[in-house]
Amino acid sequence: MSGAAALAGAVTGIQVGAAMVATRFVLDQTGPASLALLRYAIGALVLLPVLLATARVRIAGRDLLPIALLGVGQFGVLIALLNLGLQTVPAGRAALLFSTMPLLTLVLAVAAGRESPSVPKVTGVLLTLLGVALALGEGAFTGGPGWAGEAAILASASCGAACTILYRPYLGRYPALPVGVLAMLASIAFLAMPAAAEGFFAAVPGFTAAGWLAVAFIGISSGACFWLWLWALGRATPTRVAVFLTLSPVAASVLGGALLGEAVSPALAAGVACVALGIWFAHRPLPEGRPVRG
């Protein structure tokens, strides 16, 4: 994995955590589907001018629907399942459950023949999970029973893992930008339905000035970082990109403590070090003679 692809993955992982903090800040001012619609509508508006200013790429008709469905899965189904789980599962436990996405990505990629398992890769993924658990502290394990919510969050992580793998063939045929714009536009069409049920189109959203700034940050950063995410996926195996998502709960913990006054685990530094060590392990090269797929 090149240094540029690793940097793109790391920036995206941190952005996901920062967007979680901004979402928590503004979610009491609107519904979850309405916020998701605004997020990806702004993201698409950020990417469209860049796409129009660059060389035109025609996506084959047979690929339009699969890419659109991937967008619906990643931005619609994933978010719906995650929000459903967050209704009953404490935020710390939810973050830990969702951070299993790199491990799920590795399992699915191996099952699909897209990657070969290796000791460094498996060790790295497990170390990042341990690091997230340490960073979140005991809050990741406390709370009442909520198996249905936990199942929804794991299903959300599984959806993200599957999309991460399934994007790869299309990123081998087309640049990341047109793929990202098409996927995001499809998700907007999907999210318009639940947003309408929340009354999004009945009146102008009543955000405060700070709320609009948070929405703008969420949308602009999501558009830019989704482009970076796809760009990295086109240049590295799915697991090696997905492992950077373990930075998101760590970033959310740090920013939530600094900006929202949320409790920060005393073991945060140890968790960050463990996540960094896991990412390093996951990106160690295989011994000579071992094949690499994807």
Short mmCIF file of C-alpha atoms in Angstrom, two decimals:
data_model
loop_
_atom_site.label_atom_id
_atom_site.label_comp_id
_atom_site.label_asym_id
_atom_site.label_seq_id
_atom_site.Cartn_x
_atom_site.Cartn_y
_atom_site.Cartn_z
CA MET A 1 0.00 0.00 0.00
CA SER A 2 1.48 3.33 -1.04
CA GLY A 3 2.02 6.14 1.42
CA ALA A 4 -0.56 8.29 -0.37
CA ALA A 5 -3.22 5.57 -0.15
CA ALA A 6 -2.43 5.03 3.54
CA LEU A 7 -2.73 8.77 4.18
CA ALA A 8 -6.08 8.85 2.35
CA GLY A 9 -7.35 5.97 4.50
CA ALA A 10 -6.14 7.61 7.71
CA VAL A 11 -7.72 10.98 6.86
CA THR A 12 -11.00 9.23 6.09
CA GLY A 13 -10.94 7.27 9.36
CA ILE A 14 -10.38 10.45 11.37
CA GLN A 15 -13.09 12.28 9.39
CA VAL A 16 -15.64 9.59 10.22
CA GLY A 17 -14.97 10.16 13.92
CA ALA A 18 -15.13 13.94 13.56
CA ALA A 19 -18.41 13.64 11.67
CA MET A 20 -19.81 11.47 14.50
CA VAL A 21 -19.08 14.27 16.96
CA ALA A 22 -20.65 16.90 14.69
CA THR A 23 -23.65 14.63 14.18
CA ARG A 24 -24.15 14.24 17.94
CA PHE A 25 -24.00 18.03 18.22
CA VAL A 26 -26.73 18.69 15.64
CA LEU A 27 -28.94 15.60 15.73
CA ASP A 28 -31.34 17.10 18.26
CA GLN A 29 -32.21 19.77 15.66
CA THR A 30 -33.41 17.39 12.94
CA GLY A 31 -34.21 13.76 12.18
CA PRO A 32 -31.50 11.20 11.39
CA ALA A 33 -32.70 10.59 7.81
CA SER A 34 -32.97 14.33 7.15
CA LEU A 35 -29.44 14.88 8.41
CA ALA A 36 -28.15 12.00 6.28
CA LEU A 37 -29.89 13.48 3.22
CA LEU A 38 -28.31 16.88 3.83
CA ARG A 39 -24.94 15.24 4.45
CA TYR A 40 -24.80 13.48 1.11
CA ALA A 41 -26.56 16.21 -0.86
CA ILE A 42 -23.84 18.65 0.24
CA GLY A 43 -21.20 16.00 -0.43
CA ALA A 44 -22.51 15.51 -3.97
CA LEU A 45 -22.54 19.27 -4.56
CA VAL A 46 -18.88 19.38 -3.50
CA LEU A 47 -17.89 16.59 -5.90
CA LEU A 48 -20.03 17.47 -8.93
CA PRO A 49 -18.12 20.65 -9.97
CA VAL A 50 -14.83 18.75 -9.71
CA LEU A 51 -16.25 15.95 -11.85
CA LEU A 52 -17.56 18.38 -14.48
CA ALA A 53 -14.22 20.20 -14.59
CA THR A 54 -12.25 17.02 -15.25
CA ALA A 55 -12.18 14.66 -18.18
CA ARG A 56 -15.52 12.96 -18.84
CA VAL A 57 -15.67 9.27 -18.08
CA ARG A 58 -18.55 7.21 -19.39
CA ILE A 59 -19.68 4.43 -17.09
CA ALA A 60 -20.99 1.41 -18.99
CA GLY A 61 -24.73 0.84 -18.73
CA ARG A 62 -24.27 -2.57 -17.13
CA ASP A 63 -22.33 -0.96 -14.26
CA LEU A 64 -24.72 1.89 -13.47
CA LEU A 65 -27.18 -0.11 -11.37
CA PRO A 66 -24.56 -2.05 -9.33
CA ILE A 67 -22.71 1.17 -8.42
CA ALA A 68 -26.00 2.87 -7.54
CA LEU A 69 -26.99 -0.05 -5.32
CA LEU A 70 -23.61 0.12 -3.57
CA GLY A 71 -24.32 3.78 -2.82
CA VAL A 72 -27.74 2.92 -1.41
CA GLY A 73 -26.18 0.18 0.70
CA GLN A 74 -23.33 2.28 2.06
CA PHE A 75 -25.21 5.51 2.69
CA GLY A 76 -28.80 4.35 3.11
CA VAL A 77 -29.01 0.84 4.56
CA LEU A 78 -25.83 1.19 6.64
CA ILE A 79 -26.96 4.46 8.23
CA ALA A 80 -30.50 3.15 8.85
CA LEU A 81 -29.18 0.06 10.66
CA LEU A 82 -26.67 2.10 12.65
CA ASN A 83 -29.31 4.60 13.79
CA LEU A 84 -31.65 1.75 14.69
CA GLY A 85 -28.97 0.19 16.89
CA LEU A 86 -28.09 3.49 18.56
CA GLN A 87 -31.62 3.73 19.91
CA THR A 88 -30.87 0.97 22.45
CA VAL A 89 -27.09 0.43 22.50
CA PRO A 90 -24.77 2.78 24.46
CA ALA A 91 -22.52 4.88 22.22
CA GLY A 92 -19.28 3.31 23.51
CA ARG A 93 -20.43 -0.23 22.86
CA ALA A 94 -21.87 0.81 19.49
CA ALA A 95 -18.52 2.31 18.43
CA LEU A 96 -16.71 -0.85 19.47
CA LEU A 97 -19.17 -3.07 17.59
CA PHE A 98 -18.95 -0.93 14.44
CA SER A 99 -15.15 -0.99 14.59
CA THR A 100 -15.34 -4.72 13.81
CA MET A 101 -15.78 -3.65 10.17
CA PRO A 102 -12.09 -4.26 9.27
CA LEU A 103 -12.28 -7.78 10.71
CA LEU A 104 -15.52 -8.44 8.84
CA THR A 105 -13.93 -7.03 5.69
CA LEU A 106 -11.01 -9.45 6.05
CA VAL A 107 -13.34 -12.43 6.60
CA LEU A 108 -15.52 -11.55 3.59
CA ALA A 109 -12.53 -10.75 1.37
CA VAL A 110 -10.91 -14.12 2.16
CA ALA A 111 -14.22 -15.95 1.64
CA ALA A 112 -14.66 -14.25 -1.73
CA GLY A 113 -11.09 -15.02 -2.79
CA ARG A 114 -10.18 -11.31 -2.94
CA GLU A 115 -7.44 -11.50 -0.31
CA SER A 116 -5.12 -14.07 1.24
CA PRO A 117 -5.04 -14.17 5.05
CA SER A 118 -1.69 -13.53 6.70
CA VAL A 119 -0.45 -13.42 10.28
CA PRO A 120 0.53 -9.71 10.13
CA LYS A 121 -2.83 -8.71 8.65
CA VAL A 122 -4.92 -10.70 11.17
CA THR A 123 -2.70 -9.54 14.05
CA GLY A 124 -3.04 -5.94 12.94
CA VAL A 125 -6.83 -6.07 12.74
CA LEU A 126 -7.11 -7.68 16.19
CA LEU A 127 -4.71 -5.13 17.70
CA THR A 128 -6.76 -2.24 16.33
CA LEU A 129 -9.91 -3.74 17.89
CA LEU A 130 -8.11 -4.01 21.23
CA GLY A 131 -6.93 -0.43 20.88
CA VAL A 132 -10.47 0.81 20.28
CA ALA A 133 -11.68 -1.10 23.36
CA LEU A 134 -8.91 0.44 25.47
CA ALA A 135 -9.56 3.94 24.14
CA LEU A 136 -13.29 3.76 24.87
CA GLY A 137 -12.73 2.33 28.34
CA GLU A 138 -15.35 0.61 30.45
CA GLY A 139 -18.10 2.64 28.72
CA ALA A 140 -17.77 0.27 25.79
CA PHE A 141 -18.99 -2.62 27.92
CA THR A 142 -21.57 -1.06 30.22
CA GLY A 143 -25.29 -0.65 29.61
CA GLY A 144 -28.42 -2.75 29.62
CA PRO A 145 -29.22 -5.65 27.33
CA GLY A 146 -29.88 -4.74 23.73
CA TRP A 147 -29.17 -7.74 21.55
CA ALA A 148 -31.47 -6.51 18.76
CA GLY A 149 -29.67 -3.17 18.65
CA GLU A 150 -26.29 -4.86 18.75
CA ALA A 151 -27.33 -7.13 15.89
CA ALA A 152 -28.38 -4.05 13.89
CA ILE A 153 -24.98 -2.40 14.44
CA LEU A 154 -23.12 -5.56 13.46
CA ALA A 155 -25.34 -5.79 10.36
CA SER A 156 -24.42 -2.16 9.62
CA ALA A 157 -20.71 -2.97 9.91
CA SER A 158 -21.23 -6.05 7.71
CA CYS A 159 -22.95 -3.89 5.10
CA GLY A 160 -20.00 -1.50 5.11
CA ALA A 161 -17.54 -4.38 4.81
CA ALA A 162 -19.41 -5.88 1.86
CA CYS A 163 -19.57 -2.52 0.06
CA THR A 164 -15.84 -1.99 0.65
CA ILE A 165 -15.11 -5.25 -1.16
CA LEU A 166 -17.71 -4.89 -3.92
CA TYR A 167 -16.53 -1.42 -4.97
CA ARG A 168 -13.13 -2.79 -6.00
CA PRO A 169 -13.96 -4.12 -9.51
CA TYR A 170 -15.57 -0.83 -10.53
CA LEU A 171 -12.63 1.16 -9.21
CA GLY A 172 -10.45 -0.96 -11.48
CA ARG A 173 -12.48 0.19 -14.49
CA TYR A 174 -13.25 3.82 -13.64
CA PRO A 175 -11.70 6.67 -11.64
CA ALA A 176 -12.91 7.09 -8.06
CA LEU A 177 -14.64 10.44 -8.69
CA PRO A 178 -17.41 9.37 -11.12
CA VAL A 179 -18.02 6.20 -9.11
CA GLY A 180 -18.35 8.26 -5.93
CA VAL A 181 -20.69 10.83 -7.45
CA LEU A 182 -23.00 8.16 -8.90
CA ALA A 183 -23.10 6.24 -5.59
CA MET A 184 -23.82 9.40 -3.62
CA LEU A 185 -26.59 10.58 -5.97
CA ALA A 186 -28.27 7.18 -5.70
CA SER A 187 -28.15 7.40 -1.91
CA ILE A 188 -29.79 10.85 -2.03
CA ALA A 189 -32.73 9.44 -3.99
CA PHE A 190 -33.05 6.61 -1.45
CA LEU A 191 -32.79 8.88 1.62
CA ALA A 192 -35.39 11.32 0.27
CA MET A 193 -38.16 8.87 1.24
CA PRO A 194 -37.43 8.53 4.99
CA ALA A 195 -36.49 12.23 5.13
CA ALA A 196 -39.89 13.13 3.69
CA ALA A 197 -41.52 11.02 6.42
CA GLU A 198 -39.67 13.17 8.97
CA GLY A 199 -41.14 16.32 7.37
CA PHE A 200 -37.89 17.46 5.75
CA PHE A 201 -39.62 18.89 2.66
CA ALA A 202 -42.47 20.53 4.59
CA ALA A 203 -40.41 23.44 5.94
CA VAL A 204 -36.92 24.94 5.92
CA PRO A 205 -34.71 23.10 8.44
CA GLY A 206 -34.56 25.04 11.68
CA PHE A 207 -30.87 24.77 12.49
CA THR A 208 -29.07 27.26 14.67
CA ALA A 209 -26.09 29.09 13.18
CA ALA A 210 -23.75 26.61 14.87
CA GLY A 211 -25.96 23.78 13.64
CA TRP A 212 -25.64 24.93 10.02
CA LEU A 213 -21.85 25.10 10.43
CA ALA A 214 -21.87 21.53 11.76
CA VAL A 215 -24.03 20.35 8.83
CA ALA A 216 -21.74 22.11 6.35
CA PHE A 217 -18.69 20.45 7.91
CA ILE A 218 -20.34 17.02 7.86
CA GLY A 219 -21.39 17.36 4.21
CA ILE A 220 -18.23 18.91 2.76
CA SER A 221 -15.86 16.58 4.63
CA SER A 222 -17.98 13.52 3.80
CA GLY A 223 -17.92 14.29 0.08
CA ALA A 224 -14.19 14.91 -0.02
CA CYS A 225 -13.29 11.93 2.16
CA PHE A 226 -15.57 9.49 0.34
CA TRP A 227 -13.60 10.37 -2.79
CA LEU A 228 -10.35 9.72 -0.90
CA TRP A 229 -11.77 6.41 0.43
CA LEU A 230 -12.61 5.14 -3.04
CA TRP A 231 -9.27 6.36 -4.38
CA ALA A 232 -7.48 4.35 -1.67
CA LEU A 233 -9.64 1.28 -2.36
CA GLY A 234 -8.51 1.39 -5.97
CA ARG A 235 -4.89 1.10 -4.85
CA ALA A 236 -4.90 -1.30 -1.90
CA THR A 237 -6.69 -4.38 -0.61
CA PRO A 238 -10.04 -3.79 1.15
CA THR A 239 -8.78 -4.87 4.59
CA ARG A 240 -5.75 -2.59 4.49
CA VAL A 241 -8.02 0.37 3.74
CA ALA A 242 -10.82 -0.61 6.14
CA VAL A 243 -8.41 -1.00 9.07
CA PHE A 244 -8.05 2.79 9.17
CA LEU A 245 -11.70 3.03 10.24
CA THR A 246 -10.56 2.02 13.72
CA LEU A 247 -9.22 5.57 13.98
CA SER A 248 -12.81 6.90 13.91
CA PRO A 249 -13.95 5.96 17.45
CA VAL A 250 -10.59 7.15 18.81
CA ALA A 251 -10.96 10.48 16.99
CA ALA A 252 -14.58 10.74 18.16
CA SER A 253 -13.49 10.14 21.76
CA VAL A 254 -10.78 12.81 21.60
CA LEU A 255 -12.95 15.41 19.84
CA GLY A 256 -16.01 14.59 21.92
CA GLY A 257 -14.02 15.24 25.08
CA ALA A 258 -12.49 18.46 23.72
CA LEU A 259 -15.59 19.96 22.07
CA LEU A 260 -18.61 18.41 23.77
CA GLY A 261 -17.26 17.81 27.27
CA GLU A 262 -17.78 14.04 27.02
CA ALA A 263 -15.91 11.72 29.35
CA VAL A 264 -12.59 10.45 27.98
CA SER A 265 -11.14 7.14 29.10
CA PRO A 266 -7.86 7.35 31.09
CA ALA A 267 -6.59 4.54 28.86
CA LEU A 268 -7.02 6.63 25.70
CA ALA A 269 -3.27 7.00 25.09
CA ALA A 270 -2.74 3.24 25.37
CA GLY A 271 -5.65 2.67 22.99
CA VAL A 272 -4.25 5.09 20.41
CA ALA A 273 -0.84 3.39 20.61
CA CYS A 274 -2.45 -0.04 20.17
CA VAL A 275 -4.46 1.15 17.15
CA ALA A 276 -1.31 2.62 15.58
CA LEU A 277 0.58 -0.64 16.19
CA GLY A 278 -2.29 -2.64 14.67
CA ILE A 279 -2.34 -0.48 11.54
CA TRP A 280 1.43 -0.94 11.20
CA PHE A 281 1.08 -4.72 11.53
CA ALA A 282 -1.77 -4.84 8.99
CA HIS A 283 0.42 -3.08 6.42
CA ARG A 284 3.55 -5.18 6.87
CA PRO A 285 4.52 -6.87 3.59
CA LEU A 286 4.02 -10.60 3.20
CA PRO A 287 7.12 -12.83 3.21
CA GLU A 288 8.68 -13.37 -0.20
CA GLY A 289 6.90 -15.99 -2.25
CA ARG A 290 3.47 -15.41 -0.69
CA PRO A 291 0.90 -14.26 -3.27
CA VAL A 292 -1.24 -11.20 -2.70
CA ARG A 293 -4.74 -10.99 -4.14
CA GLY A 294 -6.67 -7.79 -4.74
#
